[in-house]
Coordinates of C-alpha atoms and ligand atoms in Angstrom, one line a residue:
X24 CA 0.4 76.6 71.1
X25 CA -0.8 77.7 67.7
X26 CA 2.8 76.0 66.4
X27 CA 2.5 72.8 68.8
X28 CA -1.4 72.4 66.6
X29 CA 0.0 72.8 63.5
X30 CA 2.5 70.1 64.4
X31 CA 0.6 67.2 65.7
X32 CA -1.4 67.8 62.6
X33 CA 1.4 67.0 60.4
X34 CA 2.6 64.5 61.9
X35 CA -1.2 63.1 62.1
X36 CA -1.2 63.3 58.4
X37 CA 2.1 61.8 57.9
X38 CA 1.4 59.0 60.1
X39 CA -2.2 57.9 58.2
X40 CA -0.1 58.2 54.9
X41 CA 2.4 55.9 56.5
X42 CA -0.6 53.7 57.6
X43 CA -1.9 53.7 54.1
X44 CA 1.2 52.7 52.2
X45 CA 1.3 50.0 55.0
X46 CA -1.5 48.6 54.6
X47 CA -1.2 48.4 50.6
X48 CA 1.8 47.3 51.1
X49 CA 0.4 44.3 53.1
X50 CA -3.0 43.6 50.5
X51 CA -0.1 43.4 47.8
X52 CA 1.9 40.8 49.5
X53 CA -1.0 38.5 50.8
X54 CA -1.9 39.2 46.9
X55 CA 1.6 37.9 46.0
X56 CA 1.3 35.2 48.4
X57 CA -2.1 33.8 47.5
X58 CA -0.8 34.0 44.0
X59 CA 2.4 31.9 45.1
X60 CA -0.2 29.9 47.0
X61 CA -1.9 29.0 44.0
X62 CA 0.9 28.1 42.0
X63 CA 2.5 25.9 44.7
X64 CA -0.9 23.8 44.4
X65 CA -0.5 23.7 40.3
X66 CA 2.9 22.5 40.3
X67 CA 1.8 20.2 43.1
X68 CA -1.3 19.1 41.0
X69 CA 0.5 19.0 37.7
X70 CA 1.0 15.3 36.6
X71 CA 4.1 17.0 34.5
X72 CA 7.4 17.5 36.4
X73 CA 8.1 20.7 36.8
X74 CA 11.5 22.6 38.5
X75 CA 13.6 25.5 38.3
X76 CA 17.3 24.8 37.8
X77 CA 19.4 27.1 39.1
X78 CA 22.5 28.8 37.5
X79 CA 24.7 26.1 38.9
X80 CA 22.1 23.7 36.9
X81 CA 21.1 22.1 40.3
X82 CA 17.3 21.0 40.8
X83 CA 15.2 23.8 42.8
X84 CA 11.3 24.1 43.6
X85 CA 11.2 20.1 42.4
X86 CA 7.3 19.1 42.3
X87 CA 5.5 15.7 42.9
X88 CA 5.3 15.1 39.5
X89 CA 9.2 15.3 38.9
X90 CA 9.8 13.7 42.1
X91 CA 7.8 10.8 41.2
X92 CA 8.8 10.3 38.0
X93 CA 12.5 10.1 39.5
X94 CA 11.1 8.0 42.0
X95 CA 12.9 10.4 44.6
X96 CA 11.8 12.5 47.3
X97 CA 11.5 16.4 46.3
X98 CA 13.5 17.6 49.4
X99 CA 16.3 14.8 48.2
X100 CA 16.4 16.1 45.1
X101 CA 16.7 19.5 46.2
X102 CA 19.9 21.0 45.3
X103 CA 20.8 17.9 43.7
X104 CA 22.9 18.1 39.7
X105 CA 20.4 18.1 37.0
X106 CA 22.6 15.9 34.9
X107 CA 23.0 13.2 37.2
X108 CA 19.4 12.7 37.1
X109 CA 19.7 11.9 33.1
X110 CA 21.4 9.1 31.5
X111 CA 25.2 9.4 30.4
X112 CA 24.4 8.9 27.0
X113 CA 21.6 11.4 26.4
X114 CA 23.9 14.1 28.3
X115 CA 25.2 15.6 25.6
X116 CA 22.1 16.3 24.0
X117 CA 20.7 17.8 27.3
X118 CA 23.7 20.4 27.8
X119 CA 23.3 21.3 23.9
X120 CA 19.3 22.1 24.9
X121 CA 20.3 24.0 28.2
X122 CA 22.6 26.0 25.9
X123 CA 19.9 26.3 23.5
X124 CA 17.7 28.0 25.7
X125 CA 18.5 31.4 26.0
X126 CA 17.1 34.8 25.8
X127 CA 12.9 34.2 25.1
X128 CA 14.1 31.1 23.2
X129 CA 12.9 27.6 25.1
X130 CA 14.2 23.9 24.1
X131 CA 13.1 20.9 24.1
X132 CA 14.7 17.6 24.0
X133 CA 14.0 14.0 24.3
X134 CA 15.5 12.0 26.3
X135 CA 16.1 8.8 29.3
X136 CA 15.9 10.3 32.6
X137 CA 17.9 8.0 35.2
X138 CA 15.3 7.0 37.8
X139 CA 16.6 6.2 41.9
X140 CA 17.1 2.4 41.5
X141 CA 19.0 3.0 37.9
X142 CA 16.3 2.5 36.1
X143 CA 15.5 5.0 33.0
X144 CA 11.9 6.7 32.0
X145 CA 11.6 8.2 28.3
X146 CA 10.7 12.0 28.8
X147 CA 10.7 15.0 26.5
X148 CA 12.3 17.8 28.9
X149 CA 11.4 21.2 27.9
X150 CA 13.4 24.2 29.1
X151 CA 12.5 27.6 29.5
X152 CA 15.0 30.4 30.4
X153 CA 13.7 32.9 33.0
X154 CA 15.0 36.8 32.4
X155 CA 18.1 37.5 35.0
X156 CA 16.3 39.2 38.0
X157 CA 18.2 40.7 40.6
X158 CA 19.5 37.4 42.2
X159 CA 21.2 34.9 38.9
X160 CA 19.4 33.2 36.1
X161 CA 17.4 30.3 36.3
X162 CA 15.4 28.2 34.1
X163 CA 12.3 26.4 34.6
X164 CA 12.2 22.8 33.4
X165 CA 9.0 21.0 32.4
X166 CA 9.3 17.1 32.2
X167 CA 6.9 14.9 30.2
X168 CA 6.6 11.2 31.0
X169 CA 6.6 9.6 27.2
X170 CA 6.3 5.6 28.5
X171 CA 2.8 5.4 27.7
X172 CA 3.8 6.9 24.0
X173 CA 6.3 5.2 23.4
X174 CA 4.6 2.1 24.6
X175 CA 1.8 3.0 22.3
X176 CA 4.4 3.5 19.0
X177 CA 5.8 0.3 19.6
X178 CA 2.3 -1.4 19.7
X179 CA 1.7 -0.1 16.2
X180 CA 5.1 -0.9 15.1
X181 CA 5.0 -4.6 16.5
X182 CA 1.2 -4.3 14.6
X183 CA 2.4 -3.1 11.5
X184 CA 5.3 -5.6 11.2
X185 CA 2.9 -8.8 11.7
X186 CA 0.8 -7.4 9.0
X187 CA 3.4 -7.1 6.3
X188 CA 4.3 -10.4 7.5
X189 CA 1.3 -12.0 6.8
X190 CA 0.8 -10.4 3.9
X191 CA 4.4 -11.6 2.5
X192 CA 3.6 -15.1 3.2
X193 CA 0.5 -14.6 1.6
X194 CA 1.9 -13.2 -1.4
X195 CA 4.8 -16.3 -1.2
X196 CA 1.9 -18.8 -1.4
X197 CA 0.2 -16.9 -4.3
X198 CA 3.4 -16.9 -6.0
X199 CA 4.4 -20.4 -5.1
X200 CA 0.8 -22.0 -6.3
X201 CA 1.0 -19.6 -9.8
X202 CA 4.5 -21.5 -10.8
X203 CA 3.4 -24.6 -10.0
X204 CA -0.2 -23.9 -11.5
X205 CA 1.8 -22.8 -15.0
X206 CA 3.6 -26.2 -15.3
X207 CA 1.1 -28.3 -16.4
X208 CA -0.7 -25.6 -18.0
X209 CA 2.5 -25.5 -20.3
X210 CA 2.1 -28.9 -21.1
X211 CA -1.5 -28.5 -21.6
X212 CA -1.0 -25.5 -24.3
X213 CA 2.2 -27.8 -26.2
X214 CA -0.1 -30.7 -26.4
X215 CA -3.1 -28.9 -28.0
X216 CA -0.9 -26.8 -29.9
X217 CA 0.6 -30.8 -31.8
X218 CA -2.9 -31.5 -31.7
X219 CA -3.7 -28.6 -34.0
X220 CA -0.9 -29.3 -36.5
X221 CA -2.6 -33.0 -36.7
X222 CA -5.5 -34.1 -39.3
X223 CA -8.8 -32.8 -37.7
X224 CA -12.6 -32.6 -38.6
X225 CA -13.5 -28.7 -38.4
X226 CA -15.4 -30.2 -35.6
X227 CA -12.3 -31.0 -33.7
X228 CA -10.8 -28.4 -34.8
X229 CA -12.9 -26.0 -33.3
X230 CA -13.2 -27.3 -29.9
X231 CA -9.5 -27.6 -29.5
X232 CA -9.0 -23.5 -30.9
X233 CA -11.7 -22.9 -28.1
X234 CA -9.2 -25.0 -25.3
X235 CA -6.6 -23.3 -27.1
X236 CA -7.8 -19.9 -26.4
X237 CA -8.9 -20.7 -22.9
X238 CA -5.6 -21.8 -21.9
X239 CA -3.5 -19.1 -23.3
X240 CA -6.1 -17.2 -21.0
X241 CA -5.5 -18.9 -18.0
X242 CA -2.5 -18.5 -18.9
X243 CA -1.6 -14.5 -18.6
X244 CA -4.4 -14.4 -15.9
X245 CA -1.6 -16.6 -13.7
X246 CA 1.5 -14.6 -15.1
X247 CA 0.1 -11.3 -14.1
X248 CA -0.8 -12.8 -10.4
X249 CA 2.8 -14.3 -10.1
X250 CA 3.8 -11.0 -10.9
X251 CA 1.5 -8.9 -8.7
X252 CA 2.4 -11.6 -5.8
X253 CA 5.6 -11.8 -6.5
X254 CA 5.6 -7.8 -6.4
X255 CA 3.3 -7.8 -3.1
X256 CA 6.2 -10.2 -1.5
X257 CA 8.8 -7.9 -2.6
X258 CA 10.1 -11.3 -4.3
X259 CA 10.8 -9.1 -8.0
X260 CA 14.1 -7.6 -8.7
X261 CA 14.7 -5.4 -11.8
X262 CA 17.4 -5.9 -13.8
X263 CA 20.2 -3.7 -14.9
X264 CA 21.1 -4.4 -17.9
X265 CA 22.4 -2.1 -20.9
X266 CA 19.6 -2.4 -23.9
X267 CA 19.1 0.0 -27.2
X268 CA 15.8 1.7 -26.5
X269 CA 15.2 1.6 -29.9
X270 CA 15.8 -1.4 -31.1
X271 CA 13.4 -2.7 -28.1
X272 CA 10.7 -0.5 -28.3
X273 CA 11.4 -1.5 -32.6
X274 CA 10.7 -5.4 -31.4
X275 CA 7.6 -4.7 -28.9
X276 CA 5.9 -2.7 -32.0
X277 CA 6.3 -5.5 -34.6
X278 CA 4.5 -7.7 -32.6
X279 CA 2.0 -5.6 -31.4
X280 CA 1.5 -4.5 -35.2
X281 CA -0.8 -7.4 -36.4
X282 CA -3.6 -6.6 -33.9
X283 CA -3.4 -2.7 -35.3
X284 CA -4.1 -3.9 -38.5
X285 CA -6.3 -6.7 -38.2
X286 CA -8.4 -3.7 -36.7
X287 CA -7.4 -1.2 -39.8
X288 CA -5.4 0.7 -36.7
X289 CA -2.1 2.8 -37.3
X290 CA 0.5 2.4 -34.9
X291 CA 3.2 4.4 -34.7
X292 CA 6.2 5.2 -32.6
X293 CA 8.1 8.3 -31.5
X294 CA 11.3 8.6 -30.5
X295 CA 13.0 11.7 -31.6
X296 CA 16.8 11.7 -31.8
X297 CA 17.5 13.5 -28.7
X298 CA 16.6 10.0 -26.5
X299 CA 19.5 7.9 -25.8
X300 CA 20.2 5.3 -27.2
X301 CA 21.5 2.9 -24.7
X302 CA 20.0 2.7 -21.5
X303 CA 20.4 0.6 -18.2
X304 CA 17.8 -0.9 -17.0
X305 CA 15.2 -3.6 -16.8
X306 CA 14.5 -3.9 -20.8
X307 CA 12.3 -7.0 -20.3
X308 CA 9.9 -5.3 -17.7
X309 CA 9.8 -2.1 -19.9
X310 CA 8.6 -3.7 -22.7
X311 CA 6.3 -5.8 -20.7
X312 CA 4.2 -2.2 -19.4
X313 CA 4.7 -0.8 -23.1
X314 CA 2.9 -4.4 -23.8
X315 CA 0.5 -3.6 -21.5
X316 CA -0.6 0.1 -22.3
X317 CA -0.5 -0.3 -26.2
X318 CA -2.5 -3.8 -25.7
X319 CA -5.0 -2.1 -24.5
X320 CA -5.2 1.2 -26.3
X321 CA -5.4 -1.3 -29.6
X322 CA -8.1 -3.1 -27.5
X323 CA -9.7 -0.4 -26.8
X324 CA -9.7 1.7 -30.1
X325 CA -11.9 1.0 -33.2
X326 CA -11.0 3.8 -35.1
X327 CA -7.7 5.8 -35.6
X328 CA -4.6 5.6 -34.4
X329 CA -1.9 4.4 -31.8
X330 CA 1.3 6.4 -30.8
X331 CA 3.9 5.8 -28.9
X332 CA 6.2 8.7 -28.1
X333 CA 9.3 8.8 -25.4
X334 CA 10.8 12.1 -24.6
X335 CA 13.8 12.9 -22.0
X336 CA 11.8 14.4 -18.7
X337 CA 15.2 15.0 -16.7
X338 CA 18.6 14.6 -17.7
X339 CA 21.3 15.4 -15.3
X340 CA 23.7 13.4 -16.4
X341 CA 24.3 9.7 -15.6
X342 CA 20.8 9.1 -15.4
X343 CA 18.2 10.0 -17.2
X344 CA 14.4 10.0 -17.0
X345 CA 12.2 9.3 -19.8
X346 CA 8.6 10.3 -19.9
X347 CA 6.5 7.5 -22.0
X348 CA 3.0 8.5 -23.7
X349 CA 0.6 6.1 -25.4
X350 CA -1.9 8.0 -26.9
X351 CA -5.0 6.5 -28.5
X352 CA -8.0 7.8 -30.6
X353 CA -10.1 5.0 -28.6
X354 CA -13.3 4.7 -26.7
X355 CA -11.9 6.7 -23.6
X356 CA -11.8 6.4 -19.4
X357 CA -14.6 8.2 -17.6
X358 CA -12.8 11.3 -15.2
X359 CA -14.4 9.2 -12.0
X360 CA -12.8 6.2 -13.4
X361 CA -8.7 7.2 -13.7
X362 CA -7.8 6.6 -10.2
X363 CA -9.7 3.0 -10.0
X364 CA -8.3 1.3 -12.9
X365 CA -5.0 1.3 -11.4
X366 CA -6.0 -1.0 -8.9
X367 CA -5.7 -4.6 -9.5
X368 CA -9.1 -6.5 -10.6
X369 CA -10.6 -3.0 -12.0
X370 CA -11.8 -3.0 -15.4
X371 CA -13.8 1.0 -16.6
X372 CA -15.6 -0.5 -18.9
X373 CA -17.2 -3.3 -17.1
X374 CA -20.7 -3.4 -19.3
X375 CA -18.0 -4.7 -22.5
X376 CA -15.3 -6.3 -20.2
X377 CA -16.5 -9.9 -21.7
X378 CA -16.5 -9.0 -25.1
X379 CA -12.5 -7.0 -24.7
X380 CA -11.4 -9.5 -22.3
X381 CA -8.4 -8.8 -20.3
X382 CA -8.4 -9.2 -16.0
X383 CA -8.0 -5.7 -14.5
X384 CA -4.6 -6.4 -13.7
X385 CA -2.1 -5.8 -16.3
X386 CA -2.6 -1.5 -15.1
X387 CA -2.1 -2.5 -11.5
X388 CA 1.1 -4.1 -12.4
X389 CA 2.7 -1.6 -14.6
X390 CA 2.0 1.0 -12.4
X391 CA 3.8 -1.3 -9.3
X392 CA 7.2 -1.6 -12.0
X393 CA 6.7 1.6 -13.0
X394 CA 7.2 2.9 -9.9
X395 CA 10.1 0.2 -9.0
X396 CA 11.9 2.3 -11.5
X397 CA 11.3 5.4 -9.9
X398 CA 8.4 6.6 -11.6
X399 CA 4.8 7.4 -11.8
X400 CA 2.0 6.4 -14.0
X401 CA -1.2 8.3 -15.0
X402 CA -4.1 9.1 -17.3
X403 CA -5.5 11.9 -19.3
X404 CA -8.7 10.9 -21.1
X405 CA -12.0 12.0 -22.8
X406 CA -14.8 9.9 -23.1
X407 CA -15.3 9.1 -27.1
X408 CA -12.0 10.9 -27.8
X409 CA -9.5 9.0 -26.4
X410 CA -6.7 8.4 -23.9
X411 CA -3.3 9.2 -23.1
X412 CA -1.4 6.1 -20.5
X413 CA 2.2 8.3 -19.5
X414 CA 4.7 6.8 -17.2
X415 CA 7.9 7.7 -16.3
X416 CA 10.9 6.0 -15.6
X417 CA 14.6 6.5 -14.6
X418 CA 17.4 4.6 -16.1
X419 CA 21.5 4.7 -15.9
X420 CA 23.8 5.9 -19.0
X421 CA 26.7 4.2 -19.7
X422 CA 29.6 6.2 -19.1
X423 CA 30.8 5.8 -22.6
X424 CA 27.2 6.3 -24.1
X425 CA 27.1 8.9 -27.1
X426 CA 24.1 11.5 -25.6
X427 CA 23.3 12.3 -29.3
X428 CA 21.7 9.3 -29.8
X429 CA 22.4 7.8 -33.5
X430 CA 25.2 8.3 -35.4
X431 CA 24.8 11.0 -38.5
X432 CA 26.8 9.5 -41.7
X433 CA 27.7 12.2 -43.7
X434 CA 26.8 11.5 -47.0
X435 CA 23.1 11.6 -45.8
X436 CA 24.0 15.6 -44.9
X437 CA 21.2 17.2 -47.6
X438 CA 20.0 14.3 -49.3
X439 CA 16.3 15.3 -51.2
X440 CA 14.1 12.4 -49.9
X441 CA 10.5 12.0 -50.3
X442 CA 7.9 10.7 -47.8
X443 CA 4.4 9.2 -49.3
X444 CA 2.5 8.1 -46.5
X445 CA -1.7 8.9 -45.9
X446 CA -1.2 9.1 -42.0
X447 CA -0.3 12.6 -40.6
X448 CA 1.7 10.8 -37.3
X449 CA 4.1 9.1 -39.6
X450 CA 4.4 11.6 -42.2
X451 CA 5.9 14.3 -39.0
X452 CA 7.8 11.2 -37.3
X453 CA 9.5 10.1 -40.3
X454 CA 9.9 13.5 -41.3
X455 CA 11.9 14.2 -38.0
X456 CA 13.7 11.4 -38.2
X457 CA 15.2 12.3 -41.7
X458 CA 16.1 15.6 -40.7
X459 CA 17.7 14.5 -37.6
X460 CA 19.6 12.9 -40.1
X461 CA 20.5 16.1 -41.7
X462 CA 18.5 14.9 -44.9
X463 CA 15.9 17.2 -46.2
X464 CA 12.6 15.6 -46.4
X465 CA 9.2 16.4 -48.9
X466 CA 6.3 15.0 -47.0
X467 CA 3.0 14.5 -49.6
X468 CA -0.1 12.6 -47.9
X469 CA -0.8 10.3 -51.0
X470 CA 0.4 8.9 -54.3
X471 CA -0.8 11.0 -56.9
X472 CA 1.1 13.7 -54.7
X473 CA 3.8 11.5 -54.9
X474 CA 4.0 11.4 -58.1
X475 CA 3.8 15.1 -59.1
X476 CA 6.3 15.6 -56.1
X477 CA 8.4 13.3 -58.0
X478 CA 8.0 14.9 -61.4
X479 CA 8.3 18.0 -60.0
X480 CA 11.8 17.0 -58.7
X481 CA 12.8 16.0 -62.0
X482 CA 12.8 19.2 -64.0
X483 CA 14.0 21.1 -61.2
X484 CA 17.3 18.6 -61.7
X485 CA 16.7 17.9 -58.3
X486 CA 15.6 14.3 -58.4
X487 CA 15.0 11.7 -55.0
X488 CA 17.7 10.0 -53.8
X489 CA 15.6 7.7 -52.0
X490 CA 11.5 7.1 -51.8
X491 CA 10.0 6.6 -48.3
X492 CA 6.4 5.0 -49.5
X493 CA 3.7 3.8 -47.6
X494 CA 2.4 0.6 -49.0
X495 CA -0.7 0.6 -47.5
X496 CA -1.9 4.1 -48.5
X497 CA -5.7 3.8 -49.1
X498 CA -6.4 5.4 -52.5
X499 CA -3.3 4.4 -54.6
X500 CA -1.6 1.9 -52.4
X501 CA 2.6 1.7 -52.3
X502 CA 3.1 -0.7 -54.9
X503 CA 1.5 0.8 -57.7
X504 CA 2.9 4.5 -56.9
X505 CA 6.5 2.8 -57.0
X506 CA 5.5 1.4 -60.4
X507 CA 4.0 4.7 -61.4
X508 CA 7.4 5.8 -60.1
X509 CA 9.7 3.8 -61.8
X510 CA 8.0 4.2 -64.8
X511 CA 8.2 8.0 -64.9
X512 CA 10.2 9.3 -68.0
X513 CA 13.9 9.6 -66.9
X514 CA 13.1 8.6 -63.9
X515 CA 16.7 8.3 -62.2
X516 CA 17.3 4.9 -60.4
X517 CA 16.5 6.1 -56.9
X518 CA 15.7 3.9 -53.6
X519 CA 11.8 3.2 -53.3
X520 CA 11.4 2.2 -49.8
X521 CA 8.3 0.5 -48.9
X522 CA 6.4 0.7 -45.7
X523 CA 4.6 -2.4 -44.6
X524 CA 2.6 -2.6 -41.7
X525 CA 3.7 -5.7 -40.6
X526 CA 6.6 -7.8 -42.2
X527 CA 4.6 -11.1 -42.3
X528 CA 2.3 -11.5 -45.8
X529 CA 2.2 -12.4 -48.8
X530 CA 3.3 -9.0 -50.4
X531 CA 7.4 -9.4 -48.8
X532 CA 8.3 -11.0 -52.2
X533 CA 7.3 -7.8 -54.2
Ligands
ADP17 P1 -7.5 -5.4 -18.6 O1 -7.2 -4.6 -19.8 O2 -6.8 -6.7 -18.5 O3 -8.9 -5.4 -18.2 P2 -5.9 -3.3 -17.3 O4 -5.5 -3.2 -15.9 O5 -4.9 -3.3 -18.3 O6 -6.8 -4.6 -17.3 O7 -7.0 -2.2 -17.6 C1 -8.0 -1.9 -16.7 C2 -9.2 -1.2 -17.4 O8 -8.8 0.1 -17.7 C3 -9.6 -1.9 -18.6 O9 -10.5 -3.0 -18.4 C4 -10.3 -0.7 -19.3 O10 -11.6 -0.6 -18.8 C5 -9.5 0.5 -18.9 N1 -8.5 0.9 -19.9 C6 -7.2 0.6 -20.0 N2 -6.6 1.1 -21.0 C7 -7.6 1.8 -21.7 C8 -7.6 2.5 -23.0 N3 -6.5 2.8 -23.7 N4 -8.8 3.0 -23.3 C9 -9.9 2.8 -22.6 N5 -10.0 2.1 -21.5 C10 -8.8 1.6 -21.0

């Protein structure tokens, strides 16, 4: 009996353990299910399509989303290749995401999903791999409807394109009303220009240097907006031509050299004997933004000096990039003012813009060719000090160009030479220069040093081969030290040289 008790309790216990597990067992699966439940009514809700594929890459689980966008019924779709739902050309791409998506990695992909009545929807299909379990593997497909984007981008686009249109034609009539503007202007300037050369009262004279000086006004102001325009328009091609850099930068210089001195101004220019010589490009353009930049470091500079140096940036071979400074001991930009005078019609100074002149323009327009040659343009500048204009540019070598730029002649190869001049920047330029020659250079900063440099030569049996003299040095100017020179006892009949600032005068006969 005792036994029998003992029994039923076990199997008592045994049976409310069973009952136990059960019922767990059943509050986990309506768990499970309200979880399914809930994501039935997600995928239902999503407005994204969403699927599993299986491993044969056959639609499964299809929602209302993906079945709408297919315009297709889920069930239908059910079972049905995921590749025949996507266009034939984008199917390539798809199978190269599918493979793509492996492991934890996921892939997306965008591409024209082929609707029921052959029609195609843009959609970005993103698919995620789901870890084998123990049936196959699967991935889950997410599908985004990208009309209304698309739709959207080519708005802009469509946007974007009429507004460059416009703004060509615009820049076509600008250009268009400049050249015909400039014709009669031309004849306006050649007629006052005869005019001048023809007996006048001082009267008359005056009045027609005043319509002479307002023309020639009008006259940039128009060039620089037929060149701005014709930039705007994309109407301006650069030329590519070979040109010495030298010899052009030599020419720009000369003519810009009568303003220097007219304002007691040095201007000097750097270009040290590693720059190539011969470049390929647009010489005309590059001399108009050196034009431009030393123009207005002259304009802008009372005191001092003007340099221009060019050094190689980059050089890898057939082309080359220069790096251009003009550096001026001027009046100087304000730090809130560097960005703005690149822009067209922006002047820094605007309290003395009447009395310097000038339109705001000739900046925005050298920075525009600038960067047409594949450069950049920008200031550094302290108020009162001075500024520094740099741009860069990138031109071809000729194949057959010699990289070290001028030729060496060797009887120059340790030739004594002396330099007189009273300004620091020429004295080290020219001094480079010679010595890239292979000559050797003794640099004094006035003429009484030239003298004693010359004397000094003399006993040592050492004398000057050639005299490099500043003739416009301010305490004994170049013309008397060469006499000084000359008159020197034994002096030997060396080469005195003299350095004018510009070639026009009445000195070129001495
Ligand atoms: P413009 O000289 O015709 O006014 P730019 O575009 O060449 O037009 O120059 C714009 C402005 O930038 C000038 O008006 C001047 O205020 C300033 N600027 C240009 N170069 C210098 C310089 N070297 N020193 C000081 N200010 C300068």
């Amino acid at each position: 009996m005792a036994f029998f008790g003992s029994h039923a309790v076990e199997i008592e216990h045994a049976a409310s353990a069973a009952i136990d597990m059960l019922e767990r067992e059943i509050a986990a699966r309506r768990c499970l299910e309200q979880v399914v439940r809930e994501q039935a009514l997600v995928l239902t809700a999503a407005s994204d399509g969403i699927a599993r594929l299986d491993d044969e890459c056959r639609w499964r689980e299809v929602n209302g989303g993906l079945a709408a966008l297919l315009d297709d019924d889920a069930t239908a779709l059910d079972g049905r290749s995921w590749l025949a739902s996507i266009h034939a050309e984008d199917r390539e791409q798809a199978r190269a995401a599918f493979t793509a998506a492996q492991g934890t990695e996921s892939a997306s992909v965008e591409l024209r999903l082929l609707r029921r009545d052959g029609s195609t929807v843009p959609a970005r299909v993103t698919l995620i791999p789901v870890p084998p379990g123990p049936e196959t593997a699967a991935h889950y497909c997410v599908v985004r409807d990208l009309t209304d984007r698309r739709r959207a981008e080519e708005e802009v686009r469509l946007t974007l394109r009429e507004a460059e249109a416009s703004s060509r034609a615009n820049g076509e009539f600008v250009a268009h009303m400049s050249h015909e503007i400039r014709t009669p202007l031309a004849g306006i300037i050649g007629m006052t220009e005869l005019a001048l050369g023809t007996a006048l009262s001082t009267e008359q004279r005056g009045y027609l240097e005043t319509a002479m000086a307002s023309a020639d006004a009008l006259c940039q102001l128009v060039n620089d907006i037929l060149d701005l325009s014709k930039i705007e328009a994309r109407k301006l091609d650069l030329e590519a031509v070979p040109f010495d850099l030298r010899e052009m930068l030599g020419e720009t210089m000369r003519v810009l050299a009568l303003q220097a001195h007219q304002k007691g101004l040095e201007l000097a220019c750097d270009v040290p004997a590693t720059v190539c010589q011969t470049l390929v490009g647009d010489p005309g353009r590059l001399r108009q933004i050196v034009t431009n930049l030393v123009g207005n470091a002259i304009k802008f500079t009372e005191r001092g000096e003007v340099v221009v140096r060019v050094t190689t940036a980059i050089d890898p071979g057939e082309r080359v990039t220069l790096h251009f400074a003009v550096a001026d001991t001027g009046i100087g930009i304000a730090p809130e003012k560097h960005r703005t005078i690149f822009e067209a019609f922006t002047q820094a100074h605007a309290s003395t813009a009447r009395q310097h002149g000038g339109t705001g323009l000739g900046l925005a327009i050298s920075m525009q060719l600038v960067e047409m040659m594949g450069g950049r343009m920008w200031v550094d500048s302290v108020v009162g000090k001075g500024s520094t204009f740099h741009f860069t540019a990138r031109f071809d070598v000729p194949a057959a160009c010699t990289r070290a730029a001028l030729p060496v002649p060797v009887s120059l190869a340790g030739l004594p030479v002396l330099v007189a001049d009273d300004n620091a920047t020429q004295r080290r330029i020219l001094a480079e220069l010679l010595r890239s020659w292979r000559m050797e250079p003794v640099v004094v900063a006035d003429g009484a040093a030239a003298c004693e440099a010359v004397a000094r030569a003399q006993r040592d049996e050492c004398p000057f081969a050639l005299m490099v003299v500043d003739a416009g040095m301010p305490d004994v100017d170049g013309f008397t030290v060469a006499a000084r020179l000359r008159a020197l006892p034994g002096a030997a009949p060396a080469t005195i040289m003299l350095l004018r600032a510009t070639s026009a005068g009445v000195d070129g006969a001495r």
